[in-house]
PDB file of C-alpha atoms in Angstrom:
ATOM      1  CA  MET A 185     -10.364  -4.915  -0.328  1.00 85.00           C
ATOM      2  CA  GLU A 186     -11.262  -7.818  -2.567  1.00 92.00           C
ATOM      3  CA  ILE A 187     -11.526  -8.178  -6.303  1.00 93.00           C
ATOM      4  CA  GLU A 188     -14.004 -10.873  -7.371  1.00 95.00           C
ATOM      5  CA  VAL A 189     -12.117 -12.116 -10.433  1.00 94.00           C
ATOM      6  CA  LYS A 190     -14.531 -14.904 -11.467  1.00 94.00           C
ATOM      7  CA  LYS A 191     -17.542 -12.550 -11.257  1.00 94.00           C
ATOM      8  CA  LEU A 192     -15.722  -9.921 -13.307  1.00 94.00           C
ATOM      9  CA  ILE A 193     -14.782 -12.473 -15.973  1.00 93.00           C
ATOM     10  CA  ALA A 194     -18.399 -13.689 -16.119  1.00 93.00           C
ATOM     11  CA  ALA A 195     -19.543 -10.082 -16.571  1.00 95.00           C
ATOM     12  CA  GLY A 196     -16.899  -9.444 -19.249  1.00 94.00           C
ATOM     13  CA  LYS A 197     -15.196  -6.720 -17.188  1.00 95.00           C
ATOM     14  CA  TYR A 198     -11.529  -7.446 -17.774  1.00 96.00           C
ATOM     15  CA  THR A 199     -10.372  -3.996 -16.697  1.00 97.00           C
ATOM     16  CA  GLY A 200     -11.579  -1.604 -14.043  1.00 96.00           C
ATOM     17  CA  ASN A 201     -10.801   0.724 -11.183  1.00 96.00           C
ATOM     18  CA  PHE A 202     -11.062   0.584  -7.406  1.00 96.00           C
ATOM     19  CA  ASP A 203     -10.847   3.111  -4.588  1.00 96.00           C
ATOM     20  CA  PHE A 204     -11.140   2.369  -0.871  1.00 96.00           C
ATOM     21  CA  GLU A 205      -9.837   3.328   2.552  1.00 96.00           C
ATOM     22  CA  TYR A 206      -7.975   0.850   4.724  1.00 93.00           C
ATOM     23  CA  THR A 207      -7.200   0.757   8.441  1.00 94.00           C
ATOM     24  CA  PRO A 208      -3.617  -0.479   8.822  1.00 93.00           C
ATOM     25  CA  GLY A 209      -2.489  -2.548  11.794  1.00 89.00           C
ATOM     26  CA  LYS A 210      -0.984  -0.804  14.810  1.00 87.00           C
ATOM     27  CA  ASP A 211       2.433  -2.196  13.881  1.00 88.00           C
ATOM     28  CA  ALA A 212       2.335  -0.848  10.285  1.00 92.00           C
ATOM     29  CA  SER A 213       4.886   1.898  10.966  1.00 94.00           C
ATOM     30  CA  ILE A 214       8.526   0.874  10.975  1.00 94.00           C
ATOM     31  CA  VAL A 215       9.829   4.381  11.766  1.00 94.00           C
ATOM     32  CA  PRO A 216      10.670   4.664  15.497  1.00 92.00           C
ATOM     33  CA  LEU A 217       8.317   6.905  17.543  1.00 92.00           C
ATOM     34  CA  CYS A 218       5.910   7.256  14.601  1.00 95.00           C
ATOM     35  CA  ASN A 219       2.600   5.837  13.442  1.00 95.00           C
ATOM     36  CA  ILE A 220       0.265   5.967  10.497  1.00 96.00           C
ATOM     37  CA  ASP A 221      -2.242   8.682  11.311  1.00 93.00           C
ATOM     38  CA  GLY A 222      -5.757   7.776  10.171  1.00 94.00           C
ATOM     39  CA  LEU A 223      -6.759   5.699   7.196  1.00 96.00           C
ATOM     40  CA  VAL A 224      -4.718   4.655   4.192  1.00 97.00           C
ATOM     41  CA  ARG A 225      -6.296   5.589   0.849  1.00 97.00           C
ATOM     42  CA  VAL A 226      -5.863   2.943  -1.841  1.00 98.00           C
ATOM     43  CA  LYS A 227      -6.815   3.605  -5.447  1.00 98.00           C
ATOM     44  CA  GLY A 228      -5.871   1.831  -8.602  1.00 97.00           C
ATOM     45  CA  ASP A 229      -6.853  -0.310 -11.537  1.00 97.00           C
ATOM     46  CA  TYR A 230      -6.755  -3.944 -12.545  1.00 97.00           C
ATOM     47  CA  GLU A 231      -6.504  -5.962 -15.744  1.00 97.00           C
ATOM     48  CA  ILE A 232      -7.434  -9.630 -15.967  1.00 96.00           C
ATOM     49  CA  TYR A 233      -5.316 -11.496 -18.512  1.00 96.00           C
ATOM     50  CA  LYS A 234      -6.214 -14.566 -20.623  1.00 93.00           C
ATOM     51  CA  ASP A 235      -4.337 -16.907 -18.246  1.00 92.00           C
ATOM     52  CA  ASP A 236      -6.426 -15.539 -15.297  1.00 92.00           C
ATOM     53  CA  SER A 237      -3.452 -13.689 -13.849  1.00 95.00           C
ATOM     54  CA  VAL A 238      -4.364 -10.169 -12.740  1.00 97.00           C
ATOM     55  CA  GLY A 239      -2.163  -7.110 -13.088  1.00 97.00           C
ATOM     56  CA  ILE A 240      -2.854  -4.472 -10.462  1.00 98.00           C
ATOM     57  CA  ASN A 241      -1.452  -0.950 -10.334  1.00 98.00           C
ATOM     58  CA  PHE A 242      -2.352   1.034  -7.224  1.00 98.00           C
ATOM     59  CA  THR A 243      -1.347   4.011  -5.113  1.00 98.00           C
ATOM     60  CA  VAL A 244      -1.326   4.118  -1.319  1.00 98.00           C
ATOM     61  CA  GLU A 245      -1.627   7.535   0.344  1.00 98.00           C
ATOM     62  CA  TYR A 246      -1.359   8.177   4.077  1.00 98.00           C
ATOM     63  CA  LYS A 247       0.078  10.452   6.742  1.00 97.00           C
ATOM     64  CA  LEU A 248       3.029   9.364   8.874  1.00 97.00           C
ATOM     65  CA  SER A 249       3.232  11.279  12.137  1.00 96.00           C
ATOM     66  CA  GLY A 250       5.180  11.160  15.368  1.00 96.00           C
ATOM     67  CA  GLN A 251       8.429  12.574  16.666  1.00 96.00           C
ATOM     68  CA  CYS A 252      11.264  13.915  14.541  1.00 95.00           C
ATOM     69  CA  SER A 253      14.027  11.322  14.314  1.00 93.00           C
ATOM     70  CA  TYR A 254      16.661  14.030  15.014  1.00 93.00           C
ATOM     71  CA  CYS A 255      15.183  16.506  17.520  1.00 93.00           C
ATOM     72  CA  LEU A 256      12.081  14.676  18.864  1.00 93.00           C
ATOM     73  CA  GLU A 257       9.741  17.578  17.966  1.00 94.00           C
ATOM     74  CA  PRO A 258       6.361  16.731  16.406  1.00 97.00           C
ATOM     75  CA  ALA A 259       6.677  15.754  12.750  1.00 96.00           C
ATOM     76  CA  GLU A 260       4.476  14.504   9.945  1.00 96.00           C
ATOM     77  CA  LYS A 261       4.787  13.603   6.293  1.00 96.00           C
ATOM     78  CA  ARG A 262       2.260  12.755   3.587  1.00 97.00           C
ATOM     79  CA  ILE A 263       3.256   9.621   1.722  1.00 97.00           C
ATOM     80  CA  SER A 264       2.124   8.641  -1.766  1.00 98.00           C
ATOM     81  CA  PHE A 265       3.519   5.430  -3.237  1.00 98.00           C
ATOM     82  CA  VAL A 266       2.731   3.601  -6.483  1.00 98.00           C
ATOM     83  CA  SER A 267       2.891  -0.190  -6.639  1.00 97.00           C
ATOM     84  CA  ASP A 268       2.498  -2.536  -9.596  1.00 97.00           C
ATOM     85  CA  VAL A 269       1.857  -6.198  -8.745  1.00 97.00           C
ATOM     86  CA  LEU A 270       0.782  -9.392 -10.461  1.00 97.00           C
ATOM     87  CA  TYR A 271      -1.537 -11.984  -8.917  1.00 97.00           C
ATOM     88  CA  VAL A 272      -1.300 -15.515 -10.316  1.00 96.00           C
ATOM     89  CA  ALA A 273      -3.484 -18.585  -9.781  1.00 91.00           C
ATOM     90  CA  GLU A 274      -0.452 -20.907  -9.660  1.00 89.00           C
ATOM     91  CA  ALA A 275       1.976 -20.097  -6.848  1.00 87.00           C
ATOM     92  CA  ASP A 276       5.468 -18.946  -7.735  1.00 90.00           C
ATOM     93  CA  ASP A 277       8.231 -17.087  -5.892  1.00 91.00           C
ATOM     94  CA  GLU A 278       7.895 -13.771  -7.722  1.00 93.00           C
ATOM     95  CA  ASN A 279       4.204 -12.852  -7.647  1.00 95.00           C
ATOM     96  CA  TYR A 280       1.227 -12.765  -5.330  1.00 96.00           C
ATOM     97  CA  TYR A 281      -0.948 -15.879  -5.279  1.00 95.00           C
ATOM     98  CA  TYR A 282      -4.744 -15.977  -5.368  1.00 95.00           C
ATOM     99  CA  ASP A 283      -7.183 -18.894  -5.459  1.00 94.00           C
ATOM    100  CA  GLY A 284      -8.476 -18.174  -8.977  1.00 91.00           C
ATOM    101  CA  ILE A 285     -11.753 -16.812  -7.612  1.00 94.00           C
ATOM    102  CA  LYS A 286     -11.052 -13.604  -5.694  1.00 95.00           C
ATOM    103  CA  ILE A 287      -8.085 -11.474  -4.724  1.00 96.00           C
ATOM    104  CA  ASP A 288      -7.569 -10.022  -1.261  1.00 95.00           C
ATOM    105  CA  LEU A 289      -5.369  -6.944  -1.698  1.00 96.00           C
ATOM    106  CA  LYS A 290      -4.355  -6.797   1.992  1.00 94.00           C
ATOM    107  CA  SER A 291      -0.893  -8.379   1.527  1.00 94.00           C
ATOM    108  CA  ALA A 292       0.036  -6.153  -1.422  1.00 96.00           C
ATOM    109  CA  VAL A 293      -1.253  -3.016   0.341  1.00 96.00           C
ATOM    110  CA  ASP A 294       0.585  -3.880   3.583  1.00 96.00           C
ATOM    111  CA  ASP A 295       3.784  -4.492   1.599  1.00 96.00           C
ATOM    112  CA  ALA A 296       3.394  -1.151  -0.209  1.00 97.00           C
ATOM    113  CA  ILE A 297       2.940   0.643   3.125  1.00 97.00           C
ATOM    114  CA  LEU A 298       6.134  -0.921   4.513  1.00 96.00           C
ATOM    115  CA  ILE A 299       8.185  -0.251   1.383  1.00 96.00           C
ATOM    116  CA  SER A 300       7.004   3.357   1.114  1.00 97.00           C
ATOM    117  CA  GLN A 301       8.099   4.505   4.566  1.00 97.00           C
ATOM    118  CA  PRO A 302      11.181   6.668   4.925  1.00 95.00           C
ATOM    119  CA  ALA A 303      14.058   5.491   7.131  1.00 93.00           C
ATOM    120  CA  ILE A 304      13.586   8.590   9.319  1.00 93.00           C
ATOM    121  CA  LEU A 305      10.910  11.246   9.835  1.00 95.00           C
ATOM    122  CA  LEU A 306      12.047  14.852  10.136  1.00 95.00           C
ATOM    123  CA  CYS A 307      10.148  17.902  11.447  1.00 94.00           C
ATOM    124  CA  LYS A 308      11.725  19.957   8.651  1.00 93.00           C
ATOM    125  CA  GLU A 309      14.080  19.066   5.849  1.00 90.00           C
ATOM    126  CA  ASP A 310      17.096  20.797   7.405  1.00 91.00           C
ATOM    127  CA  CYS A 311      16.563  19.703  11.036  1.00 92.00           C
ATOM    128  CA  LYS A 312      19.875  19.972  12.921  1.00 86.00           C
ATOM    129  CA  GLY A 313      18.864  17.741  15.809  1.00 83.00           C
ATOM    130  CA  ILE A 314      18.596  18.429  19.532  1.00 78.00           C
ATOM    131  CA  ASP A 315      20.098  21.795  20.543  1.00 72.00           C
ATOM    132  CA  VAL A 316      22.266  21.081  23.587  1.00 67.00           C
ATOM    133  CA  THR A 317      23.726  24.583  23.972  1.00 63.00           C
TER     134      THR A 317
END
């Protein structure tokens, strides 16, 4: 999950692609009674700019599974989320920081996973909830 910026600059590769699978932490799901099922697929591209900042556009894809937030029946949803971030070698409050040598994408990927989750998980779009009749 790292991009070796200095090596890429030395090789003259200022743009490129990446594709990997990532095992999220057990606490990655913020939806009650749900978890991320399996690996998270991360694919994207990078561009290294003249000031050594690096623009990264990537997609995270994963399956959220657990209990329906309304009726507690089994539920799952495939999530696909696009993120566009900038890594800078001088820390600021708006971008991700890196040491000027290599970028670890873990923070940006973890943030994308959190942002991409729905507030609730439903077994079907029109779930009415628990039938108490």
